[in-house]
mmCIF file of N, CA and C in Angstrom:
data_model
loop_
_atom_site.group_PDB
_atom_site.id
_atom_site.type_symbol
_atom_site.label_atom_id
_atom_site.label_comp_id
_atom_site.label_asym_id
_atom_site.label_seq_id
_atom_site.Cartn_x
_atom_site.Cartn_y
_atom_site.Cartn_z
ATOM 1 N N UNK L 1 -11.845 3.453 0.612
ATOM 2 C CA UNK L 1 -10.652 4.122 0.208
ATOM 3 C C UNK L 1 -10.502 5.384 1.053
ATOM 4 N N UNK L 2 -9.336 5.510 1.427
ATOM 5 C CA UNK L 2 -9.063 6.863 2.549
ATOM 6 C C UNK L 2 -7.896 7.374 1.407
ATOM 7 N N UNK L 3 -7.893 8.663 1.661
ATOM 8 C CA UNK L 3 -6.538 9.402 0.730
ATOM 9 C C UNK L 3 -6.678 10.730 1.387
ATOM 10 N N UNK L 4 -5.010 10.671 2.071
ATOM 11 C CA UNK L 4 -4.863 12.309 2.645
ATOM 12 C C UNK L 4 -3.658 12.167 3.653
ATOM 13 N N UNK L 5 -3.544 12.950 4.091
ATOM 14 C CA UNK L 5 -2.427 13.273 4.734
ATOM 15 C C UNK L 5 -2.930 13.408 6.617
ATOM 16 N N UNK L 6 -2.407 12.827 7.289
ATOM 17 C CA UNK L 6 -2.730 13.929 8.767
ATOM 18 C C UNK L 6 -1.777 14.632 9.330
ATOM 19 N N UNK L 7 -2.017 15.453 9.739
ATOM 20 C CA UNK L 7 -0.710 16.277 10.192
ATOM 21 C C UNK L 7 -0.825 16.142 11.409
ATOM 22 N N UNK L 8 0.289 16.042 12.479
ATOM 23 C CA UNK L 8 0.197 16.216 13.681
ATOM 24 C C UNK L 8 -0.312 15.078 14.626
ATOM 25 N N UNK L 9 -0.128 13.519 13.866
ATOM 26 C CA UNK L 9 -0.624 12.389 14.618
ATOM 27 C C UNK L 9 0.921 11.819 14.719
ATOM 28 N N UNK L 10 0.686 10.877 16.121
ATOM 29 C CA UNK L 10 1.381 10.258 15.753
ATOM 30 C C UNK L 10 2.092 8.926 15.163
ATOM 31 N N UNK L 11 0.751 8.013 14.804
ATOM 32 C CA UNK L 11 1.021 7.247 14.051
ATOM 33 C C UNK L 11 0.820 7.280 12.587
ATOM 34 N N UNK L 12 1.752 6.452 11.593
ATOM 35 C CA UNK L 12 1.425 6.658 10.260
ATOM 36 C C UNK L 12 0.201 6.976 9.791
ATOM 37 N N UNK L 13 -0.103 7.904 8.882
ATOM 38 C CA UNK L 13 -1.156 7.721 8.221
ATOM 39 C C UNK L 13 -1.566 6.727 7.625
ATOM 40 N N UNK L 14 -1.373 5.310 6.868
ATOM 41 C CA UNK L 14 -2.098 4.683 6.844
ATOM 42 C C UNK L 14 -2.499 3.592 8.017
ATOM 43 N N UNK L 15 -1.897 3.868 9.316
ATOM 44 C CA UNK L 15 -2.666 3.147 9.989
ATOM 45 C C UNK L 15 -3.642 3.964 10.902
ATOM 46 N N UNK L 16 -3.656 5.516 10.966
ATOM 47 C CA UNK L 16 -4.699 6.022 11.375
ATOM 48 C C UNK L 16 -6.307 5.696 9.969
ATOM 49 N N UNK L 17 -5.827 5.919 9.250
ATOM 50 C CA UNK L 17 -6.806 5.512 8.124
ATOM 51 C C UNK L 17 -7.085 3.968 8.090
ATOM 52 N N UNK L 18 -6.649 3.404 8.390
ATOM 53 C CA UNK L 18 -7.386 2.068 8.215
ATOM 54 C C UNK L 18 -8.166 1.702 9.953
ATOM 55 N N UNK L 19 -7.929 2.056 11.096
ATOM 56 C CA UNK L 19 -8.536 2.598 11.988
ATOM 57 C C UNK L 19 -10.345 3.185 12.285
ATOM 58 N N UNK L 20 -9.637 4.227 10.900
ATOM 59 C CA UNK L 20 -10.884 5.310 10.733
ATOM 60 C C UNK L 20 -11.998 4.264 10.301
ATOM 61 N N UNK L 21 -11.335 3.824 9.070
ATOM 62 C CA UNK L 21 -12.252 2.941 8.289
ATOM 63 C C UNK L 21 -12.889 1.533 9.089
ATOM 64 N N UNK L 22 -12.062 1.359 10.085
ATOM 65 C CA UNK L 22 -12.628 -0.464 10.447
ATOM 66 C C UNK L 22 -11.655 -1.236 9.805
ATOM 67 N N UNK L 23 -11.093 -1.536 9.460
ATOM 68 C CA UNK L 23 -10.213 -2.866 8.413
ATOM 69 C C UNK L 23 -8.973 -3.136 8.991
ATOM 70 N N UNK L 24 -8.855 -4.230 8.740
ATOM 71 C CA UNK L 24 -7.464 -4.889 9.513
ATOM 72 C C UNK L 24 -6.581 -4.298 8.411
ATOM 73 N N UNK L 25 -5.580 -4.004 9.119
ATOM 74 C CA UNK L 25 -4.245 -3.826 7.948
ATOM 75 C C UNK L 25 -3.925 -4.289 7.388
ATOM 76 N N UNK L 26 -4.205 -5.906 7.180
ATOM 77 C CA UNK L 26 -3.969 -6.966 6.381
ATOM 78 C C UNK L 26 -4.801 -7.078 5.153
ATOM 79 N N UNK L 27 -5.915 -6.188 5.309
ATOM 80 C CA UNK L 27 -6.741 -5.638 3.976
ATOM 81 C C UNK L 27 -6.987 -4.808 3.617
ATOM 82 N N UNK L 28 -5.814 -4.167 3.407
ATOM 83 C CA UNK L 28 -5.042 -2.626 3.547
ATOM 84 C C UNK L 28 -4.102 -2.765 2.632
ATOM 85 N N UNK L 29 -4.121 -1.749 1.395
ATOM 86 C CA UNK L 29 -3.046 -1.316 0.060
ATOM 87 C C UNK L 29 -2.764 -0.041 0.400
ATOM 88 N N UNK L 30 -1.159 0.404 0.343
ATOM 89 C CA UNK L 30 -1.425 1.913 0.519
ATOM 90 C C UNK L 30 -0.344 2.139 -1.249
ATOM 91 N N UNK L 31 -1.028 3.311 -1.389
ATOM 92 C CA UNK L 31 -0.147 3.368 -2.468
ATOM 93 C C UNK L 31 0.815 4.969 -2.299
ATOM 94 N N UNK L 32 2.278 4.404 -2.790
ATOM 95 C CA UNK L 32 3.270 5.063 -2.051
ATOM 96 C C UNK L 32 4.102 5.493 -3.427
ATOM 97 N N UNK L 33 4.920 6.629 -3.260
ATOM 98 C CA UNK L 33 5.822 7.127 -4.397
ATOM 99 C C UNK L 33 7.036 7.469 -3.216
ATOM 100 N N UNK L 34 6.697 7.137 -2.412
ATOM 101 C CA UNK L 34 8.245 7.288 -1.568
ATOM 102 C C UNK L 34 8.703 6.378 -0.778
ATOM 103 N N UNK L 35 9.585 5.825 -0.690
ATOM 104 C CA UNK L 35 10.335 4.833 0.509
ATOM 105 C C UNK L 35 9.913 4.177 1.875
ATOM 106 N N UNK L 36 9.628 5.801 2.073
ATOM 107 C CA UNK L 36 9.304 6.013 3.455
ATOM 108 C C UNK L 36 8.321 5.270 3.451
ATOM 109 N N UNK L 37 7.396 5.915 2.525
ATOM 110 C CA UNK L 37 5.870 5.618 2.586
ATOM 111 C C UNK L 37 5.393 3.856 2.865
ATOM 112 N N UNK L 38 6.198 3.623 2.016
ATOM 113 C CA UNK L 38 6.186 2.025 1.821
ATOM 114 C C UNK L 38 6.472 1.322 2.555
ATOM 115 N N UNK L 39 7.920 1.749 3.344
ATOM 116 C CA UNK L 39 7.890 0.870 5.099
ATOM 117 C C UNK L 39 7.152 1.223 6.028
ATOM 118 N N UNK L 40 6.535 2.309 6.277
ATOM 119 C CA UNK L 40 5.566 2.769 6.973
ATOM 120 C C UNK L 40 3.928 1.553 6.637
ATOM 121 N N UNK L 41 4.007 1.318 5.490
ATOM 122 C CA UNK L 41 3.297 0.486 5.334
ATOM 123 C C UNK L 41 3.101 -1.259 5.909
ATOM 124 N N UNK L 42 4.434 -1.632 5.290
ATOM 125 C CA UNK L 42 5.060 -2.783 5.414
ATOM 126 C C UNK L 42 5.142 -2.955 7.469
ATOM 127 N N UNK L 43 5.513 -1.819 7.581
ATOM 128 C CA UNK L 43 5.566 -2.104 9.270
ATOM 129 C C UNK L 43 4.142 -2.627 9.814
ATOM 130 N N UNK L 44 2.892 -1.646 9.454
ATOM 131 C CA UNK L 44 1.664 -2.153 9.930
ATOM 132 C C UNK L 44 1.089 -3.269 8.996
ATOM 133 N N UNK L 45 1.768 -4.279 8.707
ATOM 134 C CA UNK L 45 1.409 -5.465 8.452
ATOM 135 C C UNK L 45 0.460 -4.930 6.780
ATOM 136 N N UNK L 46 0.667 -3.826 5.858
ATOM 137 C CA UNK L 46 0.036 -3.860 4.759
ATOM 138 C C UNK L 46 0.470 -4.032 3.668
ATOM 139 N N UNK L 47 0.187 -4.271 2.244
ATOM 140 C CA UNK L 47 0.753 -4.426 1.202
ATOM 141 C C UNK L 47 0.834 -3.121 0.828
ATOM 142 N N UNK L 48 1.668 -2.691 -0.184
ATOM 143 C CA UNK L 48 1.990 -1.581 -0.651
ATOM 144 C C UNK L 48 2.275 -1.382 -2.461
ATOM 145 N N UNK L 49 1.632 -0.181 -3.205
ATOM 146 C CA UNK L 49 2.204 -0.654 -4.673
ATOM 147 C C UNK L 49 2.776 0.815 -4.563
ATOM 148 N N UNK L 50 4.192 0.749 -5.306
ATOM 149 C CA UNK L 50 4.965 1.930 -5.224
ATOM 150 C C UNK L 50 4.818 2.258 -6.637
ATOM 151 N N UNK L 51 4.490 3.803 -6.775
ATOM 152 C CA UNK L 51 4.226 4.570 -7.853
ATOM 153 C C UNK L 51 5.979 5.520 -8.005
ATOM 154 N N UNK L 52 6.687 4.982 -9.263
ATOM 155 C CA UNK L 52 7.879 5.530 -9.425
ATOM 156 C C UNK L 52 7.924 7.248 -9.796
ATOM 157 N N UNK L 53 8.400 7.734 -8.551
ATOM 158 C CA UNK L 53 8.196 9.365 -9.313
ATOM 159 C C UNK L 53 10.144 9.683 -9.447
ATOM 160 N N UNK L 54 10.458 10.657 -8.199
ATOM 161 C CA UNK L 54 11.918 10.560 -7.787
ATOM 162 C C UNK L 54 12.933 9.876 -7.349
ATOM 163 N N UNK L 55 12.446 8.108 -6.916
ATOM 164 C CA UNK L 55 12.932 7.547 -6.628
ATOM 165 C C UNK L 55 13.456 6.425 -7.409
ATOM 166 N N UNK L 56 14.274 6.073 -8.087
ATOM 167 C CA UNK L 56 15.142 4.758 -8.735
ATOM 168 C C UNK L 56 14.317 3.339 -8.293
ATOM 169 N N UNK L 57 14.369 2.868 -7.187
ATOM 170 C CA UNK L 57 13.782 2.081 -6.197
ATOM 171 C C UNK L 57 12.451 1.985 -5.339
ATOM 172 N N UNK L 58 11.748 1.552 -5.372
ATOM 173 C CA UNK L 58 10.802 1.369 -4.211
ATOM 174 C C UNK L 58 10.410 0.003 -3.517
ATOM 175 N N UNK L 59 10.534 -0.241 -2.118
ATOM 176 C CA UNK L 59 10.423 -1.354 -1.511
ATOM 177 C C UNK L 59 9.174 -2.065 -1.404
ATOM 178 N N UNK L 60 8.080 -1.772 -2.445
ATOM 179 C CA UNK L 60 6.655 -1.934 -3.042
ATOM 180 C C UNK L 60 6.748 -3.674 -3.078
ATOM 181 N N UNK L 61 5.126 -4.033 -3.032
ATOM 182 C CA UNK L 61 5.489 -5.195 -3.628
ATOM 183 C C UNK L 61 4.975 -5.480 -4.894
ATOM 184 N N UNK L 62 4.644 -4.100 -5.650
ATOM 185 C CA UNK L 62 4.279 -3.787 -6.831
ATOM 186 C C UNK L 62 4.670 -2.627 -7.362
ATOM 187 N N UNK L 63 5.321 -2.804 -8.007
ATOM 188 C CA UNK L 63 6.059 -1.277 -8.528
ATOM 189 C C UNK L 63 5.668 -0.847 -9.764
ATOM 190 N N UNK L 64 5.079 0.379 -9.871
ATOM 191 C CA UNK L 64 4.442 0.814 -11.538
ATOM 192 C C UNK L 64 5.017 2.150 -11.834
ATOM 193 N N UNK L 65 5.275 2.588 -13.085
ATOM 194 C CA UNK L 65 5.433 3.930 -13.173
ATOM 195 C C UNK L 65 4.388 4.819 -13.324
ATOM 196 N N UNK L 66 2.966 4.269 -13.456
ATOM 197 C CA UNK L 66 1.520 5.003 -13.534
ATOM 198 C C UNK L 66 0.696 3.985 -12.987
ATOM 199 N N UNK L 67 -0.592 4.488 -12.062
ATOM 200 C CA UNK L 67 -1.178 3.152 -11.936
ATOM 201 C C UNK L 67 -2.342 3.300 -13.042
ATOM 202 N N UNK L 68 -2.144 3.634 -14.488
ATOM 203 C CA UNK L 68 -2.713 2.988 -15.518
ATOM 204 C C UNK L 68 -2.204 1.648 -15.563
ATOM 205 N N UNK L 69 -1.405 0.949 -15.574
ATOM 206 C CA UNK L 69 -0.073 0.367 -15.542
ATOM 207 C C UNK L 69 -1.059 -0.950 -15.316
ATOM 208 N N UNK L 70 -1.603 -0.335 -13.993
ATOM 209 C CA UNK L 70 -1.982 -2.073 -13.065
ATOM 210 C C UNK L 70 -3.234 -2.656 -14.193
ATOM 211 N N UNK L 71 -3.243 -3.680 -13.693
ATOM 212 C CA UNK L 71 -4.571 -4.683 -14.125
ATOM 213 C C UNK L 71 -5.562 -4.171 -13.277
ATOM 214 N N UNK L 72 -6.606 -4.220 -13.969
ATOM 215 C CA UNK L 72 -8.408 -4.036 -13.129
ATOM 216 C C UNK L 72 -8.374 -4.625 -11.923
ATOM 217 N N UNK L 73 -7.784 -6.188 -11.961
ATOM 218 C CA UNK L 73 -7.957 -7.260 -10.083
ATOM 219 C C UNK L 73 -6.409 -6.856 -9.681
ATOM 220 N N UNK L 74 -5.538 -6.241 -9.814
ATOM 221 C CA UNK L 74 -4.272 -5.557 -9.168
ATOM 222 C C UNK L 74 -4.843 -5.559 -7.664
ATOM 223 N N UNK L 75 -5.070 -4.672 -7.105
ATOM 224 C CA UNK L 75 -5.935 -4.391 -5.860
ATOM 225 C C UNK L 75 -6.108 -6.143 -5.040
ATOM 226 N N UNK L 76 -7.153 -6.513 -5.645
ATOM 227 C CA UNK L 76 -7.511 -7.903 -5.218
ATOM 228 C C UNK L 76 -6.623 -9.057 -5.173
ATOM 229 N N UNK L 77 -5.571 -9.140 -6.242
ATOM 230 C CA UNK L 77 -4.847 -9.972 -6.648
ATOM 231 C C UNK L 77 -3.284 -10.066 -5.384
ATOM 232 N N UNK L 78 -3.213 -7.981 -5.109
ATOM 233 C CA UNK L 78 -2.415 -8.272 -4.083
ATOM 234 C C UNK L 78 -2.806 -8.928 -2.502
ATOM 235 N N UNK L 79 -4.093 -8.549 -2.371
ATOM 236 C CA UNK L 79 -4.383 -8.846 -1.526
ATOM 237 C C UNK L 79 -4.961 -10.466 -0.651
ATOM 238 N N UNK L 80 -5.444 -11.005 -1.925
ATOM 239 C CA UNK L 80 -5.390 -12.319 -2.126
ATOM 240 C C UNK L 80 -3.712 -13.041 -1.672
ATOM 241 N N UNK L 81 -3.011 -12.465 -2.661
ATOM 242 C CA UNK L 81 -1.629 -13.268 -2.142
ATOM 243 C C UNK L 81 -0.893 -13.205 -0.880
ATOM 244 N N UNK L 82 -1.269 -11.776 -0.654
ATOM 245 C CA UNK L 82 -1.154 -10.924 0.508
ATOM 246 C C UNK L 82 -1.616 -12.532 2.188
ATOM 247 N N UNK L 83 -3.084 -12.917 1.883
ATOM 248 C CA UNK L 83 -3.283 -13.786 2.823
ATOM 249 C C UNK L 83 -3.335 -14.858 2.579
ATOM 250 N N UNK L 84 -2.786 -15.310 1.173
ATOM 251 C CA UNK L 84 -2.244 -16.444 1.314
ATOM 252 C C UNK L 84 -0.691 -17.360 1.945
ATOM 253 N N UNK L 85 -0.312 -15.988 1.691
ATOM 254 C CA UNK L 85 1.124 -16.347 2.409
ATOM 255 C C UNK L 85 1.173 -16.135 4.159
ATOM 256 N N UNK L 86 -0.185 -16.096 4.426
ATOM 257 C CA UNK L 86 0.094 -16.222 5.723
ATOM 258 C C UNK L 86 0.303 -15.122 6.625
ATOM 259 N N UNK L 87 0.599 -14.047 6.018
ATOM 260 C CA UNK L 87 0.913 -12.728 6.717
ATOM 261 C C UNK L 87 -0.113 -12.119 6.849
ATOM 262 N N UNK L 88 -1.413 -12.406 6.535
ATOM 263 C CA UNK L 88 -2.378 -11.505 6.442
ATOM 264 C C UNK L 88 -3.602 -12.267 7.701
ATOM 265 N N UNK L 89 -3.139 -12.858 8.309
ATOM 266 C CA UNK L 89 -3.784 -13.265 9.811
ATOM 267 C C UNK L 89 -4.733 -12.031 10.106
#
C-alpha cells in the first residue's frame, strides 16, 4: 500500500507509486474522492473505488460513501474481475 501525494513529478501519482512498489498497474486500486483522481487511474490501466465526498458522481468502478461500506474481499474481488475481463494483461 503506497498513500501520499508527490509534488512536482510528472506523472500521476499512482503510477509513480506503483513503480516505487514493483506492481503492474493492473494490480493496482487507487482510491479516489475526486474525478480527476479516478481517470488518472483508469488511464494507467488501474481499477479505482471512488470515495463520495464533494462530488455527485464518480467514474469509480466502485463507488462508496465510506470505505466502511466495502466488504473485507472488496480489494480482491475488484481485482480478480479486474483480470478477468481481460484488461488486466
Amino acid at each position: 500500500m503506497s498513500v501520499g501525494y508527490v509534488f512536482g513529478e510528472a506523472a500521476p501519482v499512482p503510477v509513480i507509486a506503483a513503480a516505487k512498489l514493483g506492481v503492474p498497474p493492473a494490480r493496482c486500486i487507487v482510491v479516489e474522492d475526486a474525478p480527476a483522481g479516478v481517470e488518472a487511474a483508469h488511464r494507467a490501466g488501474m481499477r479505482a473505488i471512488g470515495v463520495r465526498s464533494s462530488h455527485a458522481t464518480l467514474p469509480a468502478d466502485r463507488v462508496v460513501h465510506t470505505l466502511d461500506e466495502l466488504p473485507d474481499d472488496a480489494f480482491d474481488r475488484l481485482l480478480h474481475d479486474h483480470m478477468l475481463s481481460g484488461e488486466g494483461d
